[in-house]
Structure formats: structure tokens, C-alpha cells
Amino acid sequence: MTSSVKQETVSIPYKTLIGEEFDEDVLRVIEHLTFDYESTDEELASKTGMTVNEVRKTLYKLYDSRIATYHRVRDLNTSYFIHFWKLLPVKSSILAYRKKALLTIEKLKQRLEYERNNVFFHCGTKECPKLTFEEAAESKFKCPVCSNPLQALNNEKTIEFLRNKIEELEAEVENLSKKL
Ligand SMILES: [Zn+2]
């Protein structure tokens, strides 16, 4: 049973599905999960050599990313809940990721438009806010916090960063769509 799950994990882009939350622990836990409710936190800890706390933290990351889920049963002796974990069907994980990514792309595009359509002003002090042209004009091109003169900011780097991020996400979404 475990071997068939392992084989499937190779072709599943879990790293992409989890994104920035991905680390080695995630992969170790995924390798020992199956598509049936049969693994408890304790069993996974002993199989992976991780502590129960590390395993739980990782399982909740997988839960948040719609990759794993659990059902819980109350232990009649201790009255604590025992959680039984399983992997969600890959298709639903991909669909959940895609939905999240498309929302992010939409937000990044709005931000890109905003950056393109505005000139920003700043006094050069790290703690002070970035102002729009209207705000800068209103305070007569002096920082409302420290009263230093405001300078127009070059936001080319921000624009480039946003554009790259959008491209990157769009490519991921396209790749994942092929796996559905
Ligand atoms: Zn300032």
C-alpha cells in the first residue's frame, strides 16, 4: 500500500502545491500518508523519526493547503481525540491550489496596475510611509512624518518583481492544469 502511494507522490507537484511552506519535513510526512484514514500523529512520528509536535505542525500545513485531511475519534480511556490522517485526492489538491493561485494573480495584477499608474514619493527615511502624488502634493512635498523633502521614487524594480511573479504563477497554473 505504501509503495503505491510513494510511486504516485513522485509525479505529484506537492512542492508547488505547498509553495513557501514546503520543506523536507513536508515530503517526509507525505511519503508515509495514504489515501485512506489510517495514520495517527504518533505513527507518523515513529515512521519519520520526527517528534509528534513536528509531525502535527506539518500535518496542519498539509491540511491548510488542502492536501491532507483527518477524522477524529475520542479515545475512551484518555478522553483525548485521536486524529486519523489521509491524503486528499490529488485532483482536489490541485484544484484548491489553482483557485488560490488565480486569486493571487488577480491581486498582483491590480497591484501592478496601481504601480504603473502612480508616481510615488518618499523622504528616504525607512520608517516613513510611501506617498502617492496627491498625498505628496497635499503635504507640499514634505514628509508628513519627519518633514524632510520628498523625492519621486523609481518603482521599476517593484514593477519588474510583480511582472515576474505573475508570469511564474501563470506558468505554474498552466502546468498544473495539464495534470487535471
Ligand atoms: Zn519622513
XYZ file of N, CA and C and ligand atoms in Angstrom:
541
model
N 0.827 -1.209 0.000
C 0.000 0.000 0.000
C 0.860 1.256 0.000
N 1.853 1.267 0.903
C 2.716 2.441 0.999
C 3.478 2.663 -0.301
N 3.890 1.544 -0.933
C 4.706 1.691 -2.129
C 3.924 2.349 -3.269
N 2.615 2.031 -3.376
C 1.840 2.624 -4.469
C 1.675 4.125 -4.247
N 1.505 4.529 -2.983
C 1.393 5.958 -2.678
C 2.701 6.655 -3.007
N 3.805 6.015 -2.631
C 5.117 6.592 -2.903
C 5.297 6.837 -4.393
N 4.915 5.835 -5.170
C 5.070 5.972 -6.609
C 4.301 7.173 -7.128
N 3.101 7.330 -6.595
C 2.285 8.430 -7.083
C 2.850 9.785 -6.664
N 3.437 9.865 -5.446
C 3.940 11.155 -4.980
C 5.020 11.701 -5.902
N 5.743 10.828 -6.572
C 6.820 11.272 -7.452
C 6.298 12.222 -8.523
N 5.123 11.888 -9.089
C 4.624 12.709 -10.191
C 3.709 13.841 -9.724
N 3.413 13.897 -8.420
C 2.533 14.949 -7.909
C 3.361 16.152 -7.466
N 3.035 17.334 -7.966
C 3.863 18.505 -7.654
C 3.564 19.096 -6.277
N 3.780 18.284 -5.209
C 3.459 18.765 -3.866
C 4.220 20.028 -3.508
N 5.448 20.105 -4.019
C 6.271 21.271 -3.715
C 5.584 22.563 -4.183
N 5.023 22.489 -5.371
C 4.298 23.648 -5.900
C 3.019 23.877 -5.108
N 2.319 22.801 -4.788
C 1.035 22.932 -4.099
C 1.191 23.557 -2.714
N 2.331 23.304 -2.077
C 2.541 23.864 -0.743
C 3.287 25.180 -0.820
N 4.077 25.367 -1.855
C 4.767 26.632 -2.072
C 5.759 26.970 -0.989
N 5.667 28.192 -0.449
C 6.669 28.673 0.503
C 6.701 27.873 1.802
N 5.640 27.166 2.090
C 5.585 26.379 3.312
C 6.293 25.026 3.147
N 6.774 24.778 1.953
C 7.370 23.473 1.674
C 8.734 23.324 2.336
N 8.980 22.223 2.977
C 10.320 21.891 3.448
C 10.447 20.364 3.468
N 11.618 19.887 3.906
C 11.868 18.440 3.891
C 10.856 17.673 4.754
N 10.461 18.260 5.882
C 9.502 17.598 6.765
C 8.200 17.272 6.031
N 7.771 18.218 5.180
C 6.527 18.029 4.440
C 6.613 16.758 3.600
N 7.719 16.632 2.875
C 7.877 15.472 1.998
C 7.948 14.176 2.802
N 8.639 14.226 3.936
C 8.761 13.023 4.777
C 7.389 12.561 5.254
N 6.554 13.497 5.676
C 5.221 13.122 6.164
C 4.343 12.619 5.011
N 4.373 13.324 3.885
C 3.559 12.910 2.727
C 3.891 11.479 2.323
N 5.172 11.142 2.347
C 5.590 9.801 1.919
C 4.952 8.693 2.744
N 4.591 9.023 3.988
C 4.014 7.991 4.856
C 2.506 8.083 4.984
N 1.893 9.036 4.285
C 0.431 9.107 4.298
C -0.114 8.274 3.149
N -1.367 7.819 3.303
C -2.024 7.080 2.232
C -3.323 7.802 1.892
N -4.070 7.246 0.970
C -5.346 7.849 0.611
C -6.503 7.314 1.466
N -6.182 6.555 2.501
C -7.201 6.101 3.462
C -6.893 6.697 4.824
N -7.927 6.843 5.651
C -7.695 7.330 7.015
C -7.017 6.231 7.800
N -5.715 6.259 7.900
C -5.145 5.200 8.721
C -3.908 5.589 9.512
N -3.429 6.818 9.369
C -2.217 7.178 10.104
C -2.528 8.147 11.244
N -2.056 7.822 12.440
C -2.181 8.766 13.556
C -0.898 9.580 13.649
N -0.959 10.686 14.367
C 0.214 11.549 14.546
C 1.398 10.746 15.091
N 1.081 9.888 16.093
C 2.136 9.112 16.746
C 2.800 8.137 15.782
N 1.963 7.457 14.972
C 2.526 6.506 13.995
C 3.426 7.220 13.007
N 2.967 8.388 12.546
C 3.756 9.145 11.577
C 5.066 9.615 12.197
N 5.008 9.968 13.480
C 6.225 10.401 14.169
C 7.242 9.262 14.209
N 6.759 8.059 14.532
C 7.724 6.966 14.637
C 8.237 6.545 13.255
N 7.393 6.673 12.225
C 7.840 6.302 10.873
C 8.834 7.302 10.295
N 8.658 8.583 10.617
C 9.508 9.611 10.014
C 10.694 9.979 10.892
N 10.652 9.563 12.165
C 11.709 9.943 13.085
C 11.586 11.385 13.554
N 10.437 11.994 13.284
C 10.202 13.366 13.745
C 9.484 13.319 15.091
N 9.448 14.454 15.803
C 8.689 14.483 17.048
C 7.207 14.622 16.706
N 6.342 14.258 17.650
C 4.903 14.344 17.412
C 4.515 15.799 17.097
N 5.140 16.747 17.789
C 4.843 18.157 17.530
C 5.220 18.584 16.117
N 6.387 18.152 15.669
C 6.824 18.473 14.295
C 5.855 17.874 13.282
N 5.455 16.629 13.550
C 4.523 15.956 12.645
C 3.200 16.718 12.588
N 2.703 17.116 13.750
C 1.415 17.833 13.787
C 1.496 19.147 13.030
N 2.576 19.878 13.258
C 2.757 21.168 12.576
C 2.717 20.961 11.061
N 3.415 19.919 10.618
C 3.470 19.617 9.188
C 2.101 19.193 8.670
N 1.398 18.353 9.452
C 0.077 17.896 9.019
C -0.885 19.072 8.859
N -0.797 20.055 9.744
C -1.700 21.202 9.611
C -1.355 22.075 8.409
N -0.064 22.115 8.042
C 0.314 22.789 6.790
C -0.357 22.085 5.617
N -0.304 20.745 5.647
C -0.911 19.961 4.560
C -2.422 20.143 4.550
N -2.990 20.277 5.730
C -4.432 20.492 5.849
C -4.805 21.852 5.249
N -4.031 22.890 5.596
C -4.302 24.240 5.082
C -4.181 24.313 3.565
N -3.283 23.499 3.014
C -3.086 23.501 1.567
C -4.026 22.530 0.858
N -4.993 21.968 1.583
C -5.954 21.018 1.028
C -5.258 19.816 0.389
N -4.216 19.316 1.072
C -3.516 18.135 0.583
C -3.831 16.939 1.465
N -4.042 17.176 2.752
C -4.408 16.098 3.670
C -5.628 16.513 4.481
N -6.299 15.504 5.027
C -7.417 15.790 5.920
C -7.453 14.712 7.000
N -8.325 14.885 7.995
C -8.368 13.914 9.093
C -9.790 13.694 9.555
N -9.997 12.588 10.249
C -11.202 12.497 11.069
C -10.724 12.127 12.450
N -11.497 12.506 13.475
C -11.000 12.279 14.817
C -11.979 11.439 15.631
N -11.388 10.686 16.521
C -12.163 9.761 17.337
C -11.726 9.972 18.777
N -12.698 10.016 19.699
C -12.301 10.227 21.087
C -11.832 8.908 21.710
N -10.651 8.977 22.299
C -10.108 7.818 22.996
C -10.848 7.691 24.326
N -11.577 6.582 24.508
C -12.430 6.450 25.681
C -11.629 6.356 26.979
N -10.392 5.886 26.873
C -9.568 5.765 28.085
C -9.034 7.118 28.545
N -8.519 7.907 27.587
C -7.868 9.164 27.982
C -8.798 10.353 27.780
N -9.875 10.167 27.019
C -10.821 11.199 26.576
C -10.194 12.248 25.659
N -8.969 11.995 25.192
C -8.366 12.846 24.156
C -8.841 12.396 22.775
N -8.759 13.308 21.803
C -9.062 12.915 20.430
C -7.855 12.255 19.777
N -8.109 11.214 19.013
C -7.063 10.635 18.168
C -7.402 11.051 16.744
N -6.428 11.602 16.031
C -6.645 12.040 14.646
C -6.131 10.984 13.676
N -6.968 10.626 12.714
C -6.555 9.708 11.650
C -6.451 10.512 10.365
N -5.254 10.491 9.791
C -4.958 11.356 8.639
C -4.916 10.585 7.331
N -5.260 11.279 6.245
C -5.091 10.696 4.906
C -4.814 11.813 3.908
N -4.309 11.426 2.755
C -4.121 12.381 1.661
C -5.460 12.608 0.981
N -5.722 13.839 0.572
C -6.911 14.107 -0.243
C -6.613 13.701 -1.680
N -7.648 13.429 -2.485
C -7.386 13.106 -3.888
C -6.565 14.230 -4.535
N -5.599 13.848 -5.339
C -4.673 14.808 -5.932
C -5.420 15.894 -6.700
N -6.463 15.481 -7.390
C -7.209 16.431 -8.204
C -7.766 17.572 -7.346
N -8.280 17.231 -6.172
C -8.852 18.286 -5.340
C -7.766 19.195 -4.774
N -6.573 18.635 -4.491
C -5.454 19.468 -4.034
C -5.049 20.455 -5.111
N -4.984 19.963 -6.343
C -4.581 20.818 -7.466
C -5.624 21.900 -7.705
N -6.889 21.512 -7.644
C -7.963 22.494 -7.851
C -7.923 23.587 -6.776
N -7.668 23.173 -5.529
C -7.600 24.148 -4.434
C -6.427 25.101 -4.648
N -5.291 24.541 -5.050
C -4.120 25.383 -5.298
C -4.393 26.350 -6.441
N -4.990 25.840 -7.485
C -5.240 26.656 -8.662
C -6.148 27.847 -8.333
N -7.163 27.567 -7.525
C -8.085 28.616 -7.126
C -7.339 29.714 -6.356
N -6.473 29.270 -5.427
C -5.695 30.201 -4.619
C -4.743 31.007 -5.501
N -4.081 30.311 -6.427
C -3.107 30.973 -7.306
C -3.782 31.996 -8.214
N -4.961 31.646 -8.733
C -5.668 32.577 -9.618
C -6.074 33.849 -8.866
N -6.465 33.700 -7.615
C -6.795 34.865 -6.783
C -5.558 35.739 -6.561
N -4.444 35.084 -6.286
C -3.188 35.815 -6.080
C -2.788 36.560 -7.342
N -2.911 35.898 -8.497
C -2.572 36.534 -9.775
C -3.430 37.784 -9.966
N -4.714 37.657 -9.654
C -5.631 38.788 -9.801
C -5.192 39.971 -8.939
N -4.825 39.684 -7.680
C -4.368 40.738 -6.765
C -3.071 41.368 -7.247
N -2.143 40.523 -7.724
C -0.855 41.029 -8.206
C -1.050 41.918 -9.436
N -2.009 41.562 -10.282
C -2.281 42.360 -11.476
C -2.841 43.730 -11.105
N -3.711 43.741 -10.104
C -4.250 45.019 -9.631
C -3.137 45.888 -9.069
N -2.235 45.246 -8.309
C -1.108 45.967 -7.706
C -0.193 46.511 -8.807
N 0.015 45.697 -9.845
C 0.855 46.114 -10.968
C 0.258 47.340 -11.664
N -1.050 47.315 -11.880
C -1.736 48.449 -12.485
C -1.558 49.707 -11.646
N -1.715 49.528 -10.354
C -1.586 50.634 -9.401
C -0.180 51.229 -9.467
N 0.828 50.356 -9.492
C 2.225 50.823 -9.559
C 2.494 51.536 -10.883
N 1.923 51.024 -11.969
C 2.146 51.603 -13.289
C 1.484 52.971 -13.424
N 0.327 53.124 -12.763
C -0.452 54.347 -12.949
C -0.130 55.441 -11.940
N 0.772 55.140 -11.020
C 1.055 56.134 -9.992
C 2.536 56.447 -9.889
N 2.824 57.684 -9.495
C 4.189 58.055 -9.136
C 4.189 58.128 -7.616
N 5.212 57.567 -7.002
C 5.253 57.575 -5.539
C 6.368 58.465 -5.034
N 6.175 58.968 -3.839
C 7.153 59.870 -3.233
C 7.562 59.363 -1.860
N 8.829 59.611 -1.537
C 9.353 59.148 -0.253
C 10.467 60.072 0.201
N 10.627 60.180 1.535
C 11.626 61.088 2.097
C 12.998 60.435 2.256
N 13.052 59.102 2.130
C 14.333 58.421 2.290
C 14.518 57.812 3.674
N 13.634 58.133 4.599
C 13.700 57.517 5.933
C 12.894 56.219 5.907
N 13.567 55.131 6.299
C 12.979 53.799 6.172
C 11.594 53.671 6.817
N 11.439 54.263 7.986
C 10.203 54.088 8.754
C 9.037 54.905 8.195
N 9.317 55.888 7.350
C 8.255 56.779 6.871
C 7.470 56.150 5.714
N 6.219 56.563 5.538
C 5.381 55.931 4.510
C 5.695 56.418 3.093
N 5.321 55.579 2.133
C 5.405 55.916 0.714
C 4.129 56.689 0.378
N 4.237 57.804 -0.344
C 3.048 58.606 -0.638
C 2.738 58.625 -2.129
N 1.456 58.777 -2.450
C 1.065 58.958 -3.850
C 1.311 60.423 -4.223
N 1.208 60.739 -5.498
C 1.413 62.123 -5.937
C 0.466 63.074 -5.215
N -0.807 62.681 -5.128
C -1.806 63.538 -4.476
C -1.448 63.806 -3.017
N -1.038 62.732 -2.341
C -0.676 62.884 -0.922
C 0.559 63.764 -0.764
N 1.521 63.586 -1.660
C 2.756 64.371 -1.601
C 2.452 65.845 -1.865
N 1.583 66.109 -2.859
C 1.215 67.485 -3.194
C 0.497 68.136 -2.010
N -0.346 67.348 -1.383
C -1.104 67.856 -0.250
C -0.199 68.304 0.902
N 0.882 67.552 1.117
C 1.800 67.948 2.194
C 2.968 68.787 1.641
N 2.727 69.405 0.483
C 3.690 70.310 -0.172
C 5.068 69.675 -0.350
N 5.084 68.425 -0.702
C 6.295 67.653 -0.982
C 7.284 67.640 0.179
N 6.691 67.655 1.385
C 7.492 67.427 2.593
C 6.878 66.230 3.306
N 7.741 65.373 3.869
C 7.237 64.175 4.553
C 6.340 64.567 5.729
N 5.120 64.040 5.786
C 4.207 64.390 6.887
C 4.701 63.873 8.242
N 5.653 62.928 8.224
C 6.145 62.372 9.491
C 7.397 63.112 9.972
N 8.407 63.223 9.086
C 9.687 63.807 9.535
C 9.987 65.160 8.888
N 9.131 65.636 8.015
C 9.236 66.896 7.256
C 10.452 67.039 6.351
N 11.155 65.982 6.089
C 12.214 66.026 5.075
C 11.586 66.144 3.693
N 12.323 66.727 2.729
C 11.754 66.845 1.381
C 11.471 65.481 0.747
N 10.381 65.409 -0.004
C 10.004 64.154 -0.666
C 10.620 64.076 -2.055
N 11.067 62.882 -2.421
C 11.626 62.638 -3.743
C 10.739 61.627 -4.485
N 10.657 61.782 -5.788
C 9.921 60.790 -6.582
C 10.680 59.467 -6.535
N 9.932 58.381 -6.374
C 10.555 57.052 -6.291
C 10.531 56.382 -7.657
N 11.601 55.655 -7.935
C 11.609 54.849 -9.138
C 11.038 53.477 -8.774
N 9.881 53.127 -9.316
C 9.277 51.839 -8.946
C 9.436 50.765 -10.025
N 10.435 50.978 -10.914
C 10.713 49.976 -11.955
C 10.958 48.586 -11.365
N 11.701 48.559 -10.252
C 12.047 47.257 -9.647
C 10.802 46.559 -9.121
N 9.917 47.320 -8.491
C 8.672 46.748 -7.976
C 7.843 46.199 -9.133
N 7.769 47.000 -10.210
C 7.001 46.585 -11.380
C 7.569 45.300 -11.982
N 8.895 45.244 -12.068
C 9.527 44.056 -12.626
C 9.274 42.844 -11.728
N 9.391 43.053 -10.425
C 9.144 41.969 -9.473
C 7.724 41.420 -9.627
N 6.761 42.334 -9.695
C 5.360 41.919 -9.818
C 5.131 41.174 -11.130
N 5.726 41.707 -12.207
C 5.543 41.080 -13.513
C 6.115 39.659 -13.523
N 7.301 39.484 -12.920
C 7.907 38.151 -12.857
C 7.075 37.187 -12.029
N 6.583 37.679 -10.905
C 5.784 36.841 -10.014
C 4.501 36.366 -10.729
N 3.882 37.271 -11.459
C 2.660 36.927 -12.198
C 2.959 35.858 -13.252
N 4.053 36.073 -13.990
C 4.439 35.099 -15.027
C 4.698 33.724 -14.424
N 5.415 33.733 -13.298
C 5.775 32.495 -12.618
C 4.511 31.719 -12.195
N 3.578 32.436 -11.583
C 2.340 31.795 -11.131
C 1.500 31.306 -12.304
N 1.453 32.106 -13.350
C 0.661 31.696 -14.521
C 1.230 30.429 -15.142
N 2.563 30.327 -15.163
C 3.189 29.118 -15.701
C 2.862 27.911 -14.825
N 2.891 28.109 -13.499
C 2.560 27.018 -12.581
C 1.128 26.541 -12.787
N 0.221 27.504 -12.882
C -1.191 27.165 -13.066
C -1.373 26.377 -14.364
N -0.686 26.821 -15.414
C -0.809 26.141 -16.705
C -0.291 24.709 -16.617
N 0.860 24.540 -15.969
C 1.425 23.205 -15.793
C 0.518 22.283 -15.006
N -0.021 22.825 -13.912
C -0.895 22.015 -13.056
C -2.185 21.647 -13.781
N -2.686 22.563 -14.595
C -3.934 22.281 -15.306
C -3.795 21.055 -16.187
N -2.567 20.813 -16.683
C -2.336 19.630 -17.528
C -2.473 18.339 -16.734
N -2.308 18.431 -15.404
C -2.374 17.229 -14.567
C -3.803 16.911 -14.115
N -4.736 17.770 -14.453
C -6.119 17.524 -14.007
C -6.852 16.557 -14.928
Zn 9.912 61.027 6.508
